[in-house]
Short mmCIF file of N, CA and C in Angstrom, two decimals:
data_model
loop_
_atom_site.label_atom_id
_atom_site.label_comp_id
_atom_site.label_asym_id
_atom_site.label_seq_id
_atom_site.Cartn_x
_atom_site.Cartn_y
_atom_site.Cartn_z
N UNK A 1 132.65 9.74 72.06
CA UNK A 1 133.27 9.07 73.19
C UNK A 1 133.72 10.11 74.21
N UNK A 2 134.82 10.78 73.93
CA UNK A 2 135.41 11.75 74.85
C UNK A 2 136.46 12.49 74.04
N UNK A 3 136.68 13.77 74.32
CA UNK A 3 137.67 14.52 73.54
C UNK A 3 139.09 14.03 73.77
N UNK A 4 139.32 13.28 74.84
CA UNK A 4 140.67 12.80 75.15
C UNK A 4 140.86 11.30 74.94
N UNK A 5 139.81 10.62 74.49
CA UNK A 5 139.89 9.18 74.27
C UNK A 5 139.20 8.83 72.96
N UNK A 6 139.89 8.07 72.13
CA UNK A 6 139.31 7.59 70.87
C UNK A 6 139.48 6.08 70.81
N UNK A 7 138.46 5.39 70.33
CA UNK A 7 138.50 3.94 70.23
C UNK A 7 137.93 3.52 68.88
N UNK A 8 138.64 2.65 68.19
CA UNK A 8 138.11 2.06 66.97
C UNK A 8 138.68 0.65 66.82
N UNK A 9 137.93 -0.20 66.20
CA UNK A 9 138.37 -1.59 66.00
C UNK A 9 139.61 -1.61 65.12
N UNK A 10 139.63 -0.74 64.12
CA UNK A 10 140.74 -0.72 63.16
C UNK A 10 142.01 -0.10 63.74
N UNK A 11 141.88 1.04 64.43
CA UNK A 11 143.05 1.78 64.90
C UNK A 11 143.43 1.50 66.34
N UNK A 12 142.54 0.94 67.13
CA UNK A 12 142.83 0.67 68.53
C UNK A 12 142.38 1.81 69.42
N UNK A 13 143.17 2.09 70.48
CA UNK A 13 142.80 3.10 71.47
C UNK A 13 143.84 4.22 71.50
N UNK A 14 143.36 5.44 71.65
CA UNK A 14 144.23 6.61 71.77
C UNK A 14 143.78 7.39 73.00
N UNK A 15 144.71 7.56 73.96
CA UNK A 15 144.44 8.32 75.17
C UNK A 15 145.29 9.58 75.15
N UNK A 16 144.68 10.72 75.51
CA UNK A 16 145.41 11.99 75.58
C UNK A 16 145.40 12.49 77.02
N UNK A 17 146.58 12.87 77.48
CA UNK A 17 146.73 13.43 78.82
C UNK A 17 147.44 14.77 78.70
N UNK A 18 147.15 15.69 79.62
CA UNK A 18 147.80 17.00 79.62
C UNK A 18 148.49 17.21 80.96
N UNK A 19 149.73 17.72 80.88
CA UNK A 19 150.49 18.01 82.09
C UNK A 19 151.41 19.19 81.80
N UNK A 20 151.31 20.27 82.57
CA UNK A 20 152.12 21.48 82.37
C UNK A 20 152.10 21.95 80.90
N UNK A 21 150.91 22.06 80.33
CA UNK A 21 150.71 22.50 78.94
C UNK A 21 151.41 21.61 77.93
N UNK A 22 151.63 20.35 78.27
CA UNK A 22 152.23 19.40 77.34
C UNK A 22 151.22 18.30 77.07
N UNK A 23 151.21 17.83 75.83
CA UNK A 23 150.29 16.77 75.42
C UNK A 23 151.03 15.44 75.42
N UNK A 24 150.53 14.51 76.21
CA UNK A 24 151.09 13.16 76.27
C UNK A 24 150.03 12.23 75.69
N UNK A 25 150.41 11.47 74.67
CA UNK A 25 149.46 10.54 74.05
C UNK A 25 149.95 9.12 74.21
N UNK A 26 149.00 8.23 74.39
CA UNK A 26 149.29 6.80 74.47
C UNK A 26 148.40 6.13 73.43
N UNK A 27 149.03 5.54 72.43
CA UNK A 27 148.33 4.92 71.32
C UNK A 27 148.61 3.43 71.36
N UNK A 28 147.56 2.61 71.42
CA UNK A 28 147.79 1.16 71.50
C UNK A 28 146.76 0.43 70.65
N UNK A 29 147.20 -0.69 70.09
CA UNK A 29 146.33 -1.50 69.25
C UNK A 29 146.31 -2.93 69.76
N UNK A 30 145.15 -3.44 70.15
CA UNK A 30 145.09 -4.83 70.58
C UNK A 30 145.28 -5.81 69.43
N UNK A 31 145.10 -5.35 68.20
CA UNK A 31 145.27 -6.22 67.04
C UNK A 31 146.75 -6.43 66.72
N UNK A 32 147.50 -5.32 66.60
CA UNK A 32 148.93 -5.43 66.27
C UNK A 32 149.80 -5.55 67.51
N UNK A 33 149.28 -5.17 68.68
CA UNK A 33 150.06 -5.18 69.91
C UNK A 33 150.98 -3.98 70.06
N UNK A 34 150.99 -3.08 69.09
CA UNK A 34 151.89 -1.93 69.11
C UNK A 34 151.40 -0.88 70.10
N UNK A 35 152.33 -0.35 70.90
CA UNK A 35 152.03 0.69 71.87
C UNK A 35 153.05 1.81 71.69
N UNK A 36 152.56 3.04 71.65
CA UNK A 36 153.43 4.20 71.45
C UNK A 36 153.03 5.30 72.44
N UNK A 37 154.03 5.84 73.15
CA UNK A 37 153.82 7.00 74.01
C UNK A 37 154.55 8.17 73.38
N UNK A 38 153.84 9.31 73.25
CA UNK A 38 154.44 10.51 72.66
C UNK A 38 154.23 11.71 73.58
N UNK A 39 155.23 12.60 73.59
CA UNK A 39 155.10 13.88 74.27
C UNK A 39 155.20 14.95 73.19
N UNK A 40 154.14 15.72 73.06
CA UNK A 40 154.07 16.78 72.04
C UNK A 40 154.46 16.26 70.65
N UNK A 41 154.00 15.06 70.30
CA UNK A 41 154.23 14.48 68.98
C UNK A 41 155.54 13.73 68.82
N UNK A 42 156.42 13.75 69.82
CA UNK A 42 157.70 13.05 69.73
C UNK A 42 157.61 11.71 70.46
N UNK A 43 157.97 10.63 69.75
CA UNK A 43 157.91 9.29 70.33
C UNK A 43 158.96 9.16 71.42
N UNK A 44 158.52 8.76 72.62
CA UNK A 44 159.47 8.58 73.73
C UNK A 44 159.49 7.16 74.26
N UNK A 45 158.47 6.37 73.90
CA UNK A 45 158.43 4.97 74.33
C UNK A 45 157.60 4.19 73.32
N UNK A 46 158.12 3.02 72.97
CA UNK A 46 157.43 2.20 71.97
C UNK A 46 157.67 0.74 72.32
N UNK A 47 156.63 -0.06 72.22
CA UNK A 47 156.78 -1.50 72.50
C UNK A 47 155.66 -2.27 71.81
N UNK A 48 155.75 -3.59 71.93
CA UNK A 48 154.74 -4.47 71.38
C UNK A 48 154.34 -5.42 72.50
N UNK A 49 153.03 -5.50 72.78
CA UNK A 49 152.57 -6.33 73.89
C UNK A 49 151.16 -6.84 73.63
N UNK A 50 150.94 -8.09 73.99
CA UNK A 50 149.61 -8.69 73.91
C UNK A 50 149.13 -9.09 75.31
N UNK A 51 149.77 -8.57 76.34
CA UNK A 51 149.43 -8.93 77.72
C UNK A 51 148.17 -8.21 78.17
N UNK A 52 147.64 -8.65 79.31
CA UNK A 52 146.44 -8.05 79.89
C UNK A 52 146.75 -6.71 80.57
N UNK A 53 148.04 -6.41 80.77
CA UNK A 53 148.42 -5.11 81.33
C UNK A 53 149.75 -4.68 80.73
N UNK A 54 149.96 -3.38 80.70
CA UNK A 54 151.17 -2.82 80.11
C UNK A 54 151.53 -1.55 80.86
N UNK A 55 152.82 -1.25 80.90
CA UNK A 55 153.28 -0.05 81.60
C UNK A 55 154.43 0.58 80.83
N UNK A 56 154.41 1.90 80.74
CA UNK A 56 155.49 2.65 80.09
C UNK A 56 156.00 3.69 81.08
N UNK A 57 157.30 3.66 81.35
CA UNK A 57 157.92 4.63 82.25
C UNK A 57 158.82 5.54 81.43
N UNK A 58 158.77 6.84 81.75
CA UNK A 58 159.55 7.83 81.01
C UNK A 58 159.75 9.05 81.90
N UNK A 59 160.52 10.01 81.41
CA UNK A 59 160.78 11.25 82.16
C UNK A 59 160.02 12.39 81.48
N UNK A 60 159.30 13.15 82.30
CA UNK A 60 158.50 14.28 81.81
C UNK A 60 158.84 15.50 82.66
N UNK A 61 159.43 16.51 82.05
CA UNK A 61 159.84 17.74 82.75
C UNK A 61 160.70 17.42 83.98
N UNK A 62 161.62 16.45 83.81
CA UNK A 62 162.53 16.09 84.88
C UNK A 62 161.93 15.22 85.97
N UNK A 63 160.69 14.77 85.79
CA UNK A 63 160.02 13.93 86.79
C UNK A 63 159.70 12.56 86.19
N UNK A 64 159.72 11.54 87.04
CA UNK A 64 159.36 10.19 86.59
C UNK A 64 157.87 10.16 86.27
N UNK A 65 157.54 9.62 85.11
CA UNK A 65 156.15 9.52 84.69
C UNK A 65 155.88 8.09 84.24
N UNK A 66 154.62 7.72 84.31
CA UNK A 66 154.26 6.35 83.95
C UNK A 66 152.83 6.31 83.42
N UNK A 67 152.62 5.48 82.41
CA UNK A 67 151.28 5.21 81.90
C UNK A 67 151.03 3.71 82.05
N UNK A 68 149.93 3.36 82.70
CA UNK A 68 149.53 1.96 82.88
C UNK A 68 148.25 1.70 82.10
N UNK A 69 148.20 0.58 81.42
CA UNK A 69 146.98 0.13 80.75
C UNK A 69 146.68 -1.26 81.27
N UNK A 70 145.45 -1.49 81.69
CA UNK A 70 145.10 -2.82 82.19
C UNK A 70 143.70 -3.21 81.74
N UNK A 71 143.58 -4.48 81.32
CA UNK A 71 142.30 -5.08 80.98
C UNK A 71 141.81 -5.79 82.23
N UNK A 72 140.59 -5.54 82.61
CA UNK A 72 140.03 -6.14 83.81
C UNK A 72 139.22 -7.38 83.47
N UNK A 73 139.77 -8.23 82.65
CA UNK A 73 139.11 -9.49 82.32
C UNK A 73 138.31 -9.41 81.04
N UNK A 74 138.26 -10.53 80.35
CA UNK A 74 137.52 -10.58 79.09
C UNK A 74 136.02 -10.57 79.32
N UNK A 75 135.56 -11.07 80.47
CA UNK A 75 134.11 -11.10 80.70
C UNK A 75 133.58 -9.76 81.15
N UNK A 76 134.39 -8.94 81.82
CA UNK A 76 133.94 -7.63 82.28
C UNK A 76 134.05 -6.58 81.18
N UNK A 77 134.94 -6.78 80.21
CA UNK A 77 135.14 -5.84 79.10
C UNK A 77 135.47 -4.43 79.59
N UNK A 78 136.36 -4.32 80.56
CA UNK A 78 136.75 -3.04 81.12
C UNK A 78 138.25 -2.83 80.90
N UNK A 79 138.61 -1.66 80.39
CA UNK A 79 140.01 -1.28 80.19
C UNK A 79 140.25 0.02 80.95
N UNK A 80 141.34 0.07 81.72
CA UNK A 80 141.67 1.28 82.49
C UNK A 80 143.05 1.77 82.06
N UNK A 81 143.15 3.07 81.78
CA UNK A 81 144.42 3.70 81.44
C UNK A 81 144.69 4.80 82.46
N UNK A 82 145.86 4.71 83.12
CA UNK A 82 146.21 5.66 84.18
C UNK A 82 147.51 6.37 83.83
N UNK A 83 147.58 7.66 84.19
CA UNK A 83 148.76 8.48 83.94
C UNK A 83 149.26 9.05 85.27
N UNK A 84 150.52 8.74 85.61
CA UNK A 84 151.13 9.18 86.86
C UNK A 84 152.34 10.08 86.57
N UNK A 85 152.55 11.09 87.40
CA UNK A 85 153.77 11.89 87.37
C UNK A 85 154.26 12.00 88.81
N UNK A 86 155.52 11.62 89.05
CA UNK A 86 156.13 11.63 90.38
C UNK A 86 155.28 10.83 91.37
N UNK A 87 154.72 9.71 90.91
CA UNK A 87 153.93 8.84 91.76
C UNK A 87 152.50 9.31 92.03
N UNK A 88 152.13 10.48 91.52
CA UNK A 88 150.79 11.03 91.73
C UNK A 88 149.92 10.75 90.51
N UNK A 89 148.72 10.23 90.75
CA UNK A 89 147.78 9.97 89.66
C UNK A 89 147.27 11.29 89.11
N UNK A 90 147.58 11.55 87.84
CA UNK A 90 147.17 12.80 87.18
C UNK A 90 145.80 12.63 86.54
N UNK A 91 145.60 11.52 85.86
CA UNK A 91 144.31 11.24 85.23
C UNK A 91 144.17 9.76 84.94
N UNK A 92 142.93 9.30 84.82
CA UNK A 92 142.65 7.90 84.51
C UNK A 92 141.32 7.82 83.77
N UNK A 93 141.28 6.95 82.79
CA UNK A 93 140.07 6.72 82.01
C UNK A 93 139.69 5.25 82.10
N UNK A 94 138.40 5.01 82.17
CA UNK A 94 137.90 3.63 82.15
C UNK A 94 137.00 3.46 80.94
N UNK A 95 137.36 2.50 80.09
CA UNK A 95 136.55 2.16 78.92
C UNK A 95 135.78 0.88 79.23
N UNK A 96 134.50 0.89 78.93
CA UNK A 96 133.68 -0.30 79.12
C UNK A 96 133.01 -0.62 77.80
N UNK A 97 133.12 -1.87 77.39
CA UNK A 97 132.54 -2.30 76.12
C UNK A 97 131.27 -3.09 76.38
N UNK A 98 130.26 -2.78 75.62
CA UNK A 98 129.00 -3.52 75.69
C UNK A 98 128.34 -3.47 74.34
N UNK A 99 127.13 -3.92 74.28
CA UNK A 99 126.40 -3.83 73.02
C UNK A 99 125.00 -3.30 73.30
N UNK A 100 124.50 -2.58 72.31
CA UNK A 100 123.16 -2.02 72.40
C UNK A 100 122.31 -2.68 71.32
N UNK A 101 121.05 -2.70 71.57
CA UNK A 101 120.13 -3.22 70.56
C UNK A 101 119.66 -4.62 70.93
N UNK A 102 118.49 -4.91 70.50
CA UNK A 102 117.92 -6.23 70.75
C UNK A 102 117.66 -6.93 69.44
N UNK A 103 117.78 -8.22 69.48
CA UNK A 103 117.45 -9.02 68.30
C UNK A 103 115.92 -9.13 68.26
N UNK A 104 115.30 -8.70 67.17
CA UNK A 104 113.84 -8.72 67.08
C UNK A 104 113.28 -10.14 67.22
N UNK A 105 112.04 -10.22 67.68
CA UNK A 105 111.38 -11.50 67.91
C UNK A 105 111.34 -12.34 66.63
N UNK A 106 111.07 -11.73 65.50
CA UNK A 106 110.99 -12.48 64.23
C UNK A 106 112.34 -13.12 63.91
N UNK A 107 113.44 -12.41 64.13
CA UNK A 107 114.77 -12.96 63.87
C UNK A 107 115.05 -14.13 64.83
N UNK A 108 114.59 -14.01 66.06
CA UNK A 108 114.77 -15.11 67.03
C UNK A 108 113.97 -16.34 66.61
N UNK A 109 112.75 -16.13 66.13
CA UNK A 109 111.92 -17.24 65.67
C UNK A 109 112.56 -17.93 64.47
N UNK A 110 113.08 -17.14 63.55
CA UNK A 110 113.75 -17.70 62.37
C UNK A 110 114.96 -18.52 62.80
N UNK A 111 115.74 -18.01 63.76
CA UNK A 111 116.90 -18.75 64.26
C UNK A 111 116.47 -20.06 64.91
N UNK A 112 115.37 -20.04 65.65
CA UNK A 112 114.86 -21.25 66.29
C UNK A 112 114.43 -22.28 65.25
N UNK A 113 113.77 -21.82 64.19
CA UNK A 113 113.35 -22.73 63.11
C UNK A 113 114.58 -23.33 62.41
N UNK A 114 115.58 -22.48 62.13
CA UNK A 114 116.82 -22.97 61.50
C UNK A 114 117.50 -24.00 62.40
N UNK A 115 117.58 -23.71 63.69
CA UNK A 115 118.23 -24.64 64.63
C UNK A 115 117.49 -25.97 64.69
N UNK A 116 116.16 -25.91 64.73
CA UNK A 116 115.37 -27.15 64.77
C UNK A 116 115.55 -27.96 63.49
N UNK A 117 115.57 -27.27 62.36
CA UNK A 117 115.76 -27.95 61.07
C UNK A 117 117.14 -28.60 61.00
N UNK A 118 118.16 -27.88 61.42
CA UNK A 118 119.52 -28.43 61.43
C UNK A 118 119.58 -29.65 62.34
N UNK A 119 118.97 -29.53 63.51
CA UNK A 119 118.94 -30.66 64.45
C UNK A 119 118.26 -31.89 63.86
N UNK A 120 117.17 -31.65 63.17
CA UNK A 120 116.44 -32.78 62.56
C UNK A 120 117.28 -33.45 61.47
N UNK A 121 117.90 -32.63 60.58
CA UNK A 121 118.74 -33.19 59.52
C UNK A 121 119.96 -33.92 60.10
N UNK A 122 120.54 -33.36 61.16
CA UNK A 122 121.70 -34.00 61.79
C UNK A 122 121.28 -35.32 62.45
N UNK A 123 120.15 -35.31 63.17
CA UNK A 123 119.66 -36.53 63.83
C UNK A 123 119.31 -37.60 62.81
N UNK A 124 118.84 -37.19 61.64
CA UNK A 124 118.50 -38.15 60.57
C UNK A 124 119.73 -38.59 59.79
N UNK A 125 120.89 -38.08 60.16
CA UNK A 125 122.17 -38.37 59.53
C UNK A 125 122.20 -37.99 58.06
N UNK A 126 121.48 -36.92 57.73
CA UNK A 126 121.48 -36.39 56.37
C UNK A 126 122.69 -35.47 56.18
N UNK A 127 123.09 -34.76 57.24
CA UNK A 127 124.25 -33.87 57.17
C UNK A 127 125.25 -34.25 58.26
N UNK A 128 126.51 -33.93 58.00
CA UNK A 128 127.57 -34.20 58.97
C UNK A 128 127.58 -33.13 60.07
N UNK A 129 128.32 -33.45 61.13
CA UNK A 129 128.43 -32.55 62.28
C UNK A 129 129.02 -31.20 61.90
N UNK A 130 130.10 -31.20 61.10
CA UNK A 130 130.75 -29.94 60.73
C UNK A 130 129.84 -29.07 59.88
N UNK A 131 129.06 -29.70 59.00
CA UNK A 131 128.13 -28.94 58.15
C UNK A 131 127.00 -28.35 58.99
N UNK A 132 126.49 -29.11 59.94
CA UNK A 132 125.45 -28.61 60.84
C UNK A 132 125.96 -27.40 61.62
N UNK A 133 127.19 -27.51 62.10
CA UNK A 133 127.79 -26.41 62.85
C UNK A 133 127.94 -25.18 61.96
N UNK A 134 128.45 -25.36 60.74
CA UNK A 134 128.64 -24.23 59.82
C UNK A 134 127.30 -23.58 59.46
N UNK A 135 126.29 -24.38 59.20
CA UNK A 135 124.97 -23.84 58.85
C UNK A 135 124.38 -23.06 60.02
N UNK A 136 124.64 -23.48 61.25
CA UNK A 136 124.11 -22.78 62.42
C UNK A 136 124.87 -21.50 62.70
N UNK A 137 126.18 -21.52 62.52
CA UNK A 137 127.01 -20.36 62.86
C UNK A 137 126.79 -19.20 61.90
N UNK A 138 126.71 -19.46 60.63
CA UNK A 138 126.62 -18.37 59.64
C UNK A 138 125.42 -17.46 59.88
N UNK A 139 124.19 -17.96 60.00
CA UNK A 139 123.09 -17.02 60.26
C UNK A 139 123.16 -16.38 61.65
N UNK A 140 123.70 -17.11 62.63
CA UNK A 140 123.82 -16.54 63.98
C UNK A 140 124.72 -15.32 63.98
N UNK A 141 125.86 -15.45 63.32
CA UNK A 141 126.81 -14.33 63.25
C UNK A 141 126.21 -13.18 62.44
N UNK A 142 125.54 -13.51 61.34
CA UNK A 142 124.94 -12.47 60.51
C UNK A 142 123.88 -11.69 61.29
N UNK A 143 123.05 -12.38 62.04
CA UNK A 143 122.02 -11.71 62.82
C UNK A 143 122.64 -10.87 63.93
N UNK A 144 123.69 -11.40 64.56
CA UNK A 144 124.35 -10.68 65.62
C UNK A 144 124.94 -9.36 65.09
N UNK A 145 125.62 -9.42 63.93
CA UNK A 145 126.20 -8.20 63.37
C UNK A 145 125.14 -7.23 62.87
N UNK A 146 124.01 -7.76 62.46
CA UNK A 146 122.94 -6.91 61.94
C UNK A 146 122.25 -6.12 63.05
N UNK A 147 122.00 -6.76 64.20
CA UNK A 147 121.17 -6.13 65.22
C UNK A 147 121.93 -5.68 66.47
N UNK A 148 123.05 -6.28 66.78
CA UNK A 148 123.82 -5.87 67.96
C UNK A 148 124.79 -4.77 67.55
N UNK A 149 124.74 -3.64 68.23
CA UNK A 149 125.63 -2.52 67.91
C UNK A 149 126.67 -2.39 69.02
N UNK A 150 127.97 -2.46 68.66
CA UNK A 150 128.99 -2.30 69.69
C UNK A 150 128.94 -0.90 70.31
N UNK A 151 129.21 -0.84 71.60
CA UNK A 151 129.09 0.42 72.30
C UNK A 151 130.21 0.55 73.33
N UNK A 152 131.04 1.58 73.17
CA UNK A 152 132.09 1.87 74.14
C UNK A 152 131.62 3.05 74.98
N UNK A 153 131.79 2.95 76.28
CA UNK A 153 131.54 4.09 77.15
C UNK A 153 132.86 4.44 77.82
N UNK A 154 133.09 5.73 78.01
CA UNK A 154 134.33 6.20 78.60
C UNK A 154 133.99 7.03 79.84
N UNK A 155 134.69 6.72 80.92
CA UNK A 155 134.49 7.46 82.16
C UNK A 155 135.83 8.02 82.61
N UNK A 156 135.85 9.32 82.88
CA UNK A 156 137.03 9.97 83.44
C UNK A 156 137.00 9.69 84.93
N UNK A 157 137.89 8.85 85.42
CA UNK A 157 137.83 8.39 86.81
C UNK A 157 138.11 9.48 87.84
N UNK A 158 138.80 10.55 87.46
CA UNK A 158 139.07 11.61 88.42
C UNK A 158 137.96 12.66 88.50
N UNK A 159 137.09 12.69 87.50
CA UNK A 159 136.00 13.65 87.51
C UNK A 159 134.74 13.07 88.16
N UNK A 160 134.76 11.77 88.43
CA UNK A 160 133.57 11.11 88.99
C UNK A 160 133.37 11.45 90.44
#
């Protein structure tokens, strides 16, 4: 990803910023909602948030500092983390989530056959609606996890 940004489904996101030879880290988890800001390993701000944006204000070397995290919508899959000192943008990272890989033609044909079969059994009233839905969802999710690979890209907005 990037030496200053780490992302994992289990641990969340970790952003590292440097200012006057000091390491400022922002660790956040969308699963637990926990957010922690540290300066040189010492916790200086901690909160819990499930909002689309979050902000932490603190003092760094006698100056007002702030870290902003914002999600730019669920459909765009873009997260931006910005670090300010004395109102000046020091650094910003943009994470974009997408997927790589294509579902092979044979897997698509199999899904189409399964869908047609489920439709026929449901139309014939052999199976209930909930069972038809469950039978359709299970192979769809399995195929998606098998062939679609999650992909995070990170862009340093100040180096662009």
